[in-house]
């Protein structure tokens, strides 16, 4: 399971209404790439992505 798989699942679980805005390609396995992709969509979404990635890191 890639980091993006875990990230997408967490986005869907915590913010199903924002899933389409937060989802990234499941093949990505780098937190920096996920953050960069979502941040390009908007700073607001980038902040959400950073929080989701931090939550994932805490639950390793």
PDB file of N, CA, C and O in Angstrom:
ATOM      1  N   UNK A   1       0.851  -1.174   0.000  1.00  0.00           N
ATOM      2  CA  UNK A   1       0.000   0.000   0.000  1.00  0.00           C
ATOM      3  C   UNK A   1       0.900   1.241   0.000  1.00  0.00           C
ATOM      4  O   UNK A   1       1.772   1.382   0.837  1.00  0.00           O
ATOM      5  N   UNK A   2       0.649   2.121  -0.946  1.00  0.00           N
ATOM      6  CA  UNK A   2       1.457   3.342  -1.043  1.00  0.00           C
ATOM      7  C   UNK A   2       0.960   4.391  -0.046  1.00  0.00           C
ATOM      8  O   UNK A   2      -0.142   4.284   0.502  1.00  0.00           O
ATOM      9  N   UNK A   3       1.774   5.400   0.150  1.00  0.00           N
ATOM     10  CA  UNK A   3       1.372   6.516   1.010  1.00  0.00           C
ATOM     11  C   UNK A   3       0.112   7.175   0.451  1.00  0.00           C
ATOM     12  O   UNK A   3      -0.789   7.557   1.202  1.00  0.00           O
ATOM     13  N   UNK A   4       0.035   7.301  -0.855  1.00  0.00           N
ATOM     14  CA  UNK A   4      -1.153   7.911  -1.472  1.00  0.00           C
ATOM     15  C   UNK A   4      -2.408   7.088  -1.206  1.00  0.00           C
ATOM     16  O   UNK A   4      -3.485   7.655  -1.002  1.00  0.00           O
ATOM     17  N   UNK A   5      -2.286   5.765  -1.186  1.00  0.00           N
ATOM     18  CA  UNK A   5      -3.444   4.926  -0.847  1.00  0.00           C
ATOM     19  C   UNK A   5      -3.939   5.245   0.555  1.00  0.00           C
ATOM     20  O   UNK A   5      -5.143   5.404   0.780  1.00  0.00           O
ATOM     21  N   UNK A   6      -3.002   5.340   1.494  1.00  0.00           N
ATOM     22  CA  UNK A   6      -3.381   5.645   2.880  1.00  0.00           C
ATOM     23  C   UNK A   6      -3.939   7.062   2.980  1.00  0.00           C
ATOM     24  O   UNK A   6      -4.926   7.307   3.675  1.00  0.00           O
ATOM     25  N   UNK A   7      -3.292   7.994   2.281  1.00  0.00           N
ATOM     26  CA  UNK A   7      -3.740   9.394   2.285  1.00  0.00           C
ATOM     27  C   UNK A   7      -5.157   9.504   1.704  1.00  0.00           C
ATOM     28  O   UNK A   7      -6.027  10.145   2.297  1.00  0.00           O
ATOM     29  N   UNK A   8      -5.394   8.886   0.560  1.00  0.00           N
ATOM     30  CA  UNK A   8      -6.724   8.945  -0.072  1.00  0.00           C
ATOM     31  C   UNK A   8      -7.791   8.328   0.832  1.00  0.00           C
ATOM     32  O   UNK A   8      -8.903   8.862   0.938  1.00  0.00           O
ATOM     33  N   UNK A   9      -7.459   7.214   1.489  1.00  0.00           N
ATOM     34  CA  UNK A   9      -8.415   6.568   2.396  1.00  0.00           C
ATOM     35  C   UNK A   9      -8.726   7.477   3.581  1.00  0.00           C
ATOM     36  O   UNK A   9      -9.883   7.579   4.003  1.00  0.00           O
ATOM     37  N   UNK A  10      -7.700   8.131   4.119  1.00  0.00           N
ATOM     38  CA  UNK A  10      -7.910   9.040   5.260  1.00  0.00           C
ATOM     39  C   UNK A  10      -8.734  10.255   4.834  1.00  0.00           C
ATOM     40  O   UNK A  10      -9.616  10.702   5.568  1.00  0.00           O
ATOM     41  N   UNK A  11      -8.479  10.777   3.655  1.00  0.00           N
ATOM     42  CA  UNK A  11      -9.263  11.908   3.145  1.00  0.00           C
ATOM     43  C   UNK A  11     -10.732  11.510   2.999  1.00  0.00           C
ATOM     44  O   UNK A  11     -11.626  12.271   3.389  1.00  0.00           O
ATOM     45  N   UNK A  12     -10.953  10.329   2.475  1.00  0.00           N
ATOM     46  CA  UNK A  12     -12.329   9.857   2.287  1.00  0.00           C
ATOM     47  C   UNK A  12     -13.011   9.625   3.633  1.00  0.00           C
ATOM     48  O   UNK A  12     -14.174   9.967   3.815  1.00  0.00           O
ATOM     49  N   UNK A  13     -12.271   9.087   4.602  1.00  0.00           N
ATOM     50  CA  UNK A  13     -12.837   8.788   5.916  1.00  0.00           C
ATOM     51  C   UNK A  13     -13.174  10.060   6.693  1.00  0.00           C
ATOM     52  O   UNK A  13     -14.254  10.179   7.264  1.00  0.00           O
ATOM     53  N   UNK A  14     -12.247  11.017   6.705  1.00  0.00           N
ATOM     54  CA  UNK A  14     -12.430  12.214   7.519  1.00  0.00           C
ATOM     55  C   UNK A  14     -13.199  13.328   6.818  1.00  0.00           C
ATOM     56  O   UNK A  14     -13.869  14.119   7.475  1.00  0.00           O
ATOM     57  N   UNK A  15     -13.058  13.420   5.504  1.00  0.00           N
ATOM     58  CA  UNK A  15     -13.697  14.513   4.761  1.00  0.00           C
ATOM     59  C   UNK A  15     -14.296  14.004   3.449  1.00  0.00           C
ATOM     60  O   UNK A  15     -13.856  14.388   2.364  1.00  0.00           O
ATOM     61  N   UNK A  16     -15.295  13.144   3.537  1.00  0.00           N
ATOM     62  CA  UNK A  16     -15.860  12.583   2.306  1.00  0.00           C
ATOM     63  C   UNK A  16     -16.403  13.642   1.354  1.00  0.00           C
ATOM     64  O   UNK A  16     -16.381  13.455   0.138  1.00  0.00           O
ATOM     65  N   UNK A  17     -16.846  14.758   1.890  1.00  0.00           N
ATOM     66  CA  UNK A  17     -17.379  15.836   1.059  1.00  0.00           C
ATOM     67  C   UNK A  17     -16.272  16.572   0.291  1.00  0.00           C
ATOM     68  O   UNK A  17     -16.554  17.306  -0.652  1.00  0.00           O
ATOM     69  N   UNK A  18     -15.009  16.372   0.678  1.00  0.00           N
ATOM     70  CA  UNK A  18     -13.865  17.026   0.023  1.00  0.00           C
ATOM     71  C   UNK A  18     -12.996  16.027  -0.745  1.00  0.00           C
ATOM     72  O   UNK A  18     -11.971  16.395  -1.298  1.00  0.00           O
ATOM     73  N   UNK A  19     -13.401  14.773  -0.773  1.00  0.00           N
ATOM     74  CA  UNK A  19     -12.585  13.711  -1.358  1.00  0.00           C
ATOM     75  C   UNK A  19     -12.115  14.037  -2.776  1.00  0.00           C
ATOM     76  O   UNK A  19     -10.936  13.865  -3.100  1.00  0.00           O
ATOM     77  N   UNK A  20     -12.996  14.512  -3.622  1.00  0.00           N
ATOM     78  CA  UNK A  20     -12.628  14.802  -5.010  1.00  0.00           C
ATOM     79  C   UNK A  20     -11.544  15.873  -5.106  1.00  0.00           C
ATOM     80  O   UNK A  20     -10.729  15.848  -6.013  1.00  0.00           O
ATOM     81  N   UNK A  21     -11.537  16.804  -4.173  1.00  0.00           N
ATOM     82  CA  UNK A  21     -10.541  17.873  -4.181  1.00  0.00           C
ATOM     83  C   UNK A  21      -9.199  17.431  -3.612  1.00  0.00           C
ATOM     84  O   UNK A  21      -8.162  17.994  -3.956  1.00  0.00           O
ATOM     85  N   UNK A  22      -9.209  16.424  -2.749  1.00  0.00           N
ATOM     86  CA  UNK A  22      -7.999  16.023  -2.047  1.00  0.00           C
ATOM     87  C   UNK A  22      -7.301  14.797  -2.632  1.00  0.00           C
ATOM     88  O   UNK A  22      -6.114  14.598  -2.400  1.00  0.00           O
ATOM     89  N   UNK A  23      -8.019  13.980  -3.377  1.00  0.00           N
ATOM     90  CA  UNK A  23      -7.470  12.719  -3.874  1.00  0.00           C
ATOM     91  C   UNK A  23      -6.277  12.952  -4.809  1.00  0.00           C
ATOM     92  O   UNK A  23      -6.232  13.928  -5.546  1.00  0.00           O
ATOM     93  N   UNK A  24      -5.300  12.034  -4.718  1.00  0.00           N
ATOM     94  CA  UNK A  24      -4.122  12.059  -5.596  1.00  0.00           C
ATOM     95  C   UNK A  24      -3.935  10.684  -6.219  1.00  0.00           C
ATOM     96  O   UNK A  24      -4.542   9.701  -5.789  1.00  0.00           O
ATOM     97  N   UNK A  25      -3.066  10.603  -7.211  1.00  0.00           N
ATOM     98  CA  UNK A  25      -2.748   9.346  -7.881  1.00  0.00           C
ATOM     99  C   UNK A  25      -2.240   8.334  -6.856  1.00  0.00           C
ATOM    100  O   UNK A  25      -1.311   8.608  -6.090  1.00  0.00           O
ATOM    101  N   UNK A  26      -2.828   7.163  -6.845  1.00  0.00           N
ATOM    102  CA  UNK A  26      -2.500   6.135  -5.863  1.00  0.00           C
ATOM    103  C   UNK A  26      -1.072   5.607  -5.977  1.00  0.00           C
ATOM    104  O   UNK A  26      -0.576   4.966  -5.054  1.00  0.00           O
ATOM    105  N   UNK A  27      -0.390   5.873  -7.052  1.00  0.00           N
ATOM    106  CA  UNK A  27       0.973   5.376  -7.227  1.00  0.00           C
ATOM    107  C   UNK A  27       2.011   6.209  -6.476  1.00  0.00           C
ATOM    108  O   UNK A  27       3.151   5.781  -6.300  1.00  0.00           O
ATOM    109  N   UNK A  28       1.641   7.377  -5.995  1.00  0.00           N
ATOM    110  CA  UNK A  28       2.590   8.276  -5.327  1.00  0.00           C
ATOM    111  C   UNK A  28       2.939   7.734  -3.949  1.00  0.00           C
ATOM    112  O   UNK A  28       2.062   7.343  -3.184  1.00  0.00           O
ATOM    113  N   UNK A  29       4.225   7.709  -3.647  1.00  0.00           N
ATOM    114  CA  UNK A  29       4.670   7.190  -2.359  1.00  0.00           C
ATOM    115  C   UNK A  29       5.629   8.161  -1.675  1.00  0.00           C
ATOM    116  O   UNK A  29       6.602   7.763  -1.046  1.00  0.00           O
ATOM    117  N   UNK A  30       5.343   9.467  -1.818  1.00  0.00           N
ATOM    118  CA  UNK A  30       6.204  10.497  -1.261  1.00  0.00           C
ATOM    119  C   UNK A  30       5.320  11.629  -0.726  1.00  0.00           C
ATOM    120  O   UNK A  30       4.538  12.216  -1.484  1.00  0.00           O
ATOM    121  N   UNK A  31       5.480  11.940   0.561  1.00  0.00           N
ATOM    122  CA  UNK A  31       4.644  12.962   1.185  1.00  0.00           C
ATOM    123  C   UNK A  31       4.834  14.327   0.539  1.00  0.00           C
ATOM    124  O   UNK A  31       3.867  15.081   0.361  1.00  0.00           O
ATOM    125  N   UNK A  32       6.064  14.660   0.165  1.00  0.00           N
ATOM    126  CA  UNK A  32       6.330  15.943  -0.476  1.00  0.00           C
ATOM    127  C   UNK A  32       5.603  16.095  -1.792  1.00  0.00           C
ATOM    128  O   UNK A  32       5.086  17.175  -2.100  1.00  0.00           O
ATOM    129  N   UNK A  33       5.530  15.008  -2.545  1.00  0.00           N
ATOM    130  CA  UNK A  33       4.824  15.064  -3.829  1.00  0.00           C
ATOM    131  C   UNK A  33       3.327  15.231  -3.622  1.00  0.00           C
ATOM    132  O   UNK A  33       2.677  15.996  -4.341  1.00  0.00           O
ATOM    133  N   UNK A  34       2.783  14.516  -2.649  1.00  0.00           N
ATOM    134  CA  UNK A  34       1.351  14.651  -2.359  1.00  0.00           C
ATOM    135  C   UNK A  34       1.041  16.088  -1.955  1.00  0.00           C
ATOM    136  O   UNK A  34       0.113  16.710  -2.481  1.00  0.00           O
ATOM    137  N   UNK A  35       1.827  16.618  -1.039  1.00  0.00           N
ATOM    138  CA  UNK A  35       1.621  17.987  -0.570  1.00  0.00           C
ATOM    139  C   UNK A  35       1.723  18.982  -1.718  1.00  0.00           C
ATOM    140  O   UNK A  35       0.890  19.884  -1.842  1.00  0.00           O
ATOM    141  N   UNK A  36       2.701  18.806  -2.568  1.00  0.00           N
ATOM    142  CA  UNK A  36       2.906  19.725  -3.694  1.00  0.00           C
ATOM    143  C   UNK A  36       1.729  19.690  -4.666  1.00  0.00           C
ATOM    144  O   UNK A  36       1.243  20.736  -5.105  1.00  0.00           O
ATOM    145  N   UNK A  37       1.255  18.505  -4.984  1.00  0.00           N
ATOM    146  CA  UNK A  37       0.136  18.351  -5.916  1.00  0.00           C
ATOM    147  C   UNK A  37      -1.119  19.027  -5.384  1.00  0.00           C
ATOM    148  O   UNK A  37      -1.789  19.793  -6.080  1.00  0.00           O
ATOM    149  N   UNK A  38      -1.444  18.752  -4.124  1.00  0.00           N
ATOM    150  CA  UNK A  38      -2.671  19.295  -3.553  1.00  0.00           C
ATOM    151  C   UNK A  38      -2.532  20.795  -3.306  1.00  0.00           C
ATOM    152  O   UNK A  38      -3.474  21.558  -3.529  1.00  0.00           O
ATOM    153  N   UNK A  39      -1.354  21.238  -2.874  1.00  0.00           N
ATOM    154  CA  UNK A  39      -1.124  22.663  -2.636  1.00  0.00           C
ATOM    155  C   UNK A  39      -1.310  23.478  -3.912  1.00  0.00           C
ATOM    156  O   UNK A  39      -1.800  24.605  -3.874  1.00  0.00           O
ATOM    157  N   UNK A  40      -0.928  22.900  -5.062  1.00  0.00           N
ATOM    158  CA  UNK A  40      -1.116  23.597  -6.343  1.00  0.00           C
ATOM    159  C   UNK A  40      -2.589  23.845  -6.637  1.00  0.00           C
ATOM    160  O   UNK A  40      -2.933  24.797  -7.329  1.00  0.00           O
ATOM    161  N   UNK A  41      -3.445  22.994  -6.133  1.00  0.00           N
ATOM    162  CA  UNK A  41      -4.886  23.182  -6.333  1.00  0.00           C
ATOM    163  C   UNK A  41      -5.374  24.407  -5.561  1.00  0.00           C
ATOM    164  O   UNK A  41      -6.165  25.172  -6.073  1.00  0.00           O
ATOM    165  N   UNK A  42      -4.908  24.521  -4.308  1.00  0.00           N
ATOM    166  CA  UNK A  42      -5.172  25.708  -3.493  1.00  0.00           C
ATOM    167  C   UNK A  42      -4.407  25.582  -2.183  1.00  0.00           C
ATOM    168  O   UNK A  42      -4.122  24.474  -1.724  1.00  0.00           O
ATOM    169  N   UNK A  43      -4.094  26.732  -1.590  1.00  0.00           N
ATOM    170  CA  UNK A  43      -3.402  26.726  -0.303  1.00  0.00           C
ATOM    171  C   UNK A  43      -4.274  26.084   0.772  1.00  0.00           C
ATOM    172  O   UNK A  43      -3.768  25.394   1.660  1.00  0.00           O
ATOM    173  N   UNK A  44      -5.540  26.333   0.714  1.00  0.00           N
ATOM    174  CA  UNK A  44      -6.490  25.763   1.675  1.00  0.00           C
ATOM    175  C   UNK A  44      -6.432  24.238   1.641  1.00  0.00           C
ATOM    176  O   UNK A  44      -6.303  23.586   2.679  1.00  0.00           O
ATOM    177  N   UNK A  45      -6.509  23.665   0.451  1.00  0.00           N
ATOM    178  CA  UNK A  45      -6.439  22.216   0.305  1.00  0.00           C
ATOM    179  C   UNK A  45      -5.070  21.688   0.710  1.00  0.00           C
ATOM    180  O   UNK A  45      -4.953  20.612   1.305  1.00  0.00           O
ATOM    181  N   UNK A  46      -4.029  22.457   0.398  1.00  0.00           N
ATOM    182  CA  UNK A  46      -2.682  22.062   0.785  1.00  0.00           C
ATOM    183  C   UNK A  46      -2.544  21.954   2.295  1.00  0.00           C
ATOM    184  O   UNK A  46      -1.871  21.048   2.798  1.00  0.00           O
ATOM    185  N   UNK A  47      -3.177  22.846   3.014  1.00  0.00           N
ATOM    186  CA  UNK A  47      -3.177  22.765   4.469  1.00  0.00           C
ATOM    187  C   UNK A  47      -3.875  21.511   4.964  1.00  0.00           C
ATOM    188  O   UNK A  47      -3.412  20.853   5.901  1.00  0.00           O
ATOM    189  N   UNK A  48      -4.984  21.177   4.338  1.00  0.00           N
ATOM    190  CA  UNK A  48      -5.690  19.945   4.696  1.00  0.00           C
ATOM    191  C   UNK A  48      -4.824  18.727   4.424  1.00  0.00           C
ATOM    192  O   UNK A  48      -4.771  17.789   5.224  1.00  0.00           O
ATOM    193  N   UNK A  49      -4.144  18.724   3.287  1.00  0.00           N
ATOM    194  CA  UNK A  49      -3.273  17.603   2.929  1.00  0.00           C
ATOM    195  C   UNK A  49      -2.154  17.448   3.947  1.00  0.00           C
ATOM    196  O   UNK A  49      -1.820  16.328   4.353  1.00  0.00           O
ATOM    197  N   UNK A  50      -1.578  18.552   4.391  1.00  0.00           N
ATOM    198  CA  UNK A  50      -0.505  18.498   5.384  1.00  0.00           C
ATOM    199  C   UNK A  50      -0.997  17.868   6.685  1.00  0.00           C
ATOM    200  O   UNK A  50      -0.292  17.067   7.303  1.00  0.00           O
ATOM    201  N   UNK A  51      -2.203  18.213   7.096  1.00  0.00           N
ATOM    202  CA  UNK A  51      -2.772  17.642   8.314  1.00  0.00           C
ATOM    203  C   UNK A  51      -3.030  16.149   8.133  1.00  0.00           C
ATOM    204  O   UNK A  51      -2.714  15.335   9.009  1.00  0.00           O
ATOM    205  N   UNK A  52      -3.587  15.771   7.007  1.00  0.00           N
ATOM    206  CA  UNK A  52      -3.834  14.352   6.748  1.00  0.00           C
ATOM    207  C   UNK A  52      -2.533  13.559   6.757  1.00  0.00           C
ATOM    208  O   UNK A  52      -2.461  12.462   7.328  1.00  0.00           O
ATOM    209  N   UNK A  53      -1.499  14.101   6.146  1.00  0.00           N
ATOM    210  CA  UNK A  53      -0.198  13.418   6.119  1.00  0.00           C
ATOM    211  C   UNK A  53       0.385  13.302   7.531  1.00  0.00           C
ATOM    212  O   UNK A  53       0.975  12.280   7.879  1.00  0.00           O
ATOM    213  N   UNK A  54       0.206  14.328   8.357  1.00  0.00           N
ATOM    214  CA  UNK A  54       0.679  14.276   9.745  1.00  0.00           C
ATOM    215  C   UNK A  54      -0.078  13.211  10.534  1.00  0.00           C
ATOM    216  O   UNK A  54       0.524  12.481  11.331  1.00  0.00           O
ATOM    217  N   UNK A  55      -1.374  13.103  10.320  1.00  0.00           N
ATOM    218  CA  UNK A  55      -2.158  12.070  11.000  1.00  0.00           C
ATOM    219  C   UNK A  55      -1.694  10.672  10.603  1.00  0.00           C
ATOM    220  O   UNK A  55      -1.585   9.779  11.459  1.00  0.00           O
ATOM    221  N   UNK A  56      -1.419  10.494   9.328  1.00  0.00           N
ATOM    222  CA  UNK A  56      -0.937   9.205   8.845  1.00  0.00           C
ATOM    223  C   UNK A  56       0.401   8.862   9.473  1.00  0.00           C
ATOM    224  O   UNK A  56       0.648   7.745   9.904  1.00  0.00           O
ATOM    225  N   UNK A  57       1.276   9.857   9.568  1.00  0.00           N
ATOM    226  CA  UNK A  57       2.603   9.657  10.164  1.00  0.00           C
ATOM    227  C   UNK A  57       2.479   9.255  11.632  1.00  0.00           C
ATOM    228  O   UNK A  57       3.231   8.403  12.103  1.00  0.00           O
ATOM    229  N   UNK A  58       1.539   9.841  12.359  1.00  0.00           N
ATOM    230  CA  UNK A  58       1.347   9.512  13.778  1.00  0.00           C
ATOM    231  C   UNK A  58       0.851   8.095  13.994  1.00  0.00           C
ATOM    232  O   UNK A  58       1.112   7.501  15.019  1.00  0.00           O
ATOM    233  N   UNK A  59       0.126   7.569  13.022  1.00  0.00           N
ATOM    234  CA  UNK A  59      -0.489   6.244  13.181  1.00  0.00           C
ATOM    235  C   UNK A  59       0.310   5.125  12.537  1.00  0.00           C
ATOM    236  O   UNK A  59      -0.229   4.074  12.234  1.00  0.00           O
ATOM    237  N   UNK A  60       1.586   5.338  12.356  1.00  0.00           N
ATOM    238  CA  UNK A  60       2.433   4.263  11.786  1.00  0.00           C
ATOM    239  C   UNK A  60       2.619   3.157  12.778  1.00  0.00           C
ATOM    240  O   UNK A  60       2.709   3.315  13.930  1.00  0.00           O
TER     241      UNK A  60
END
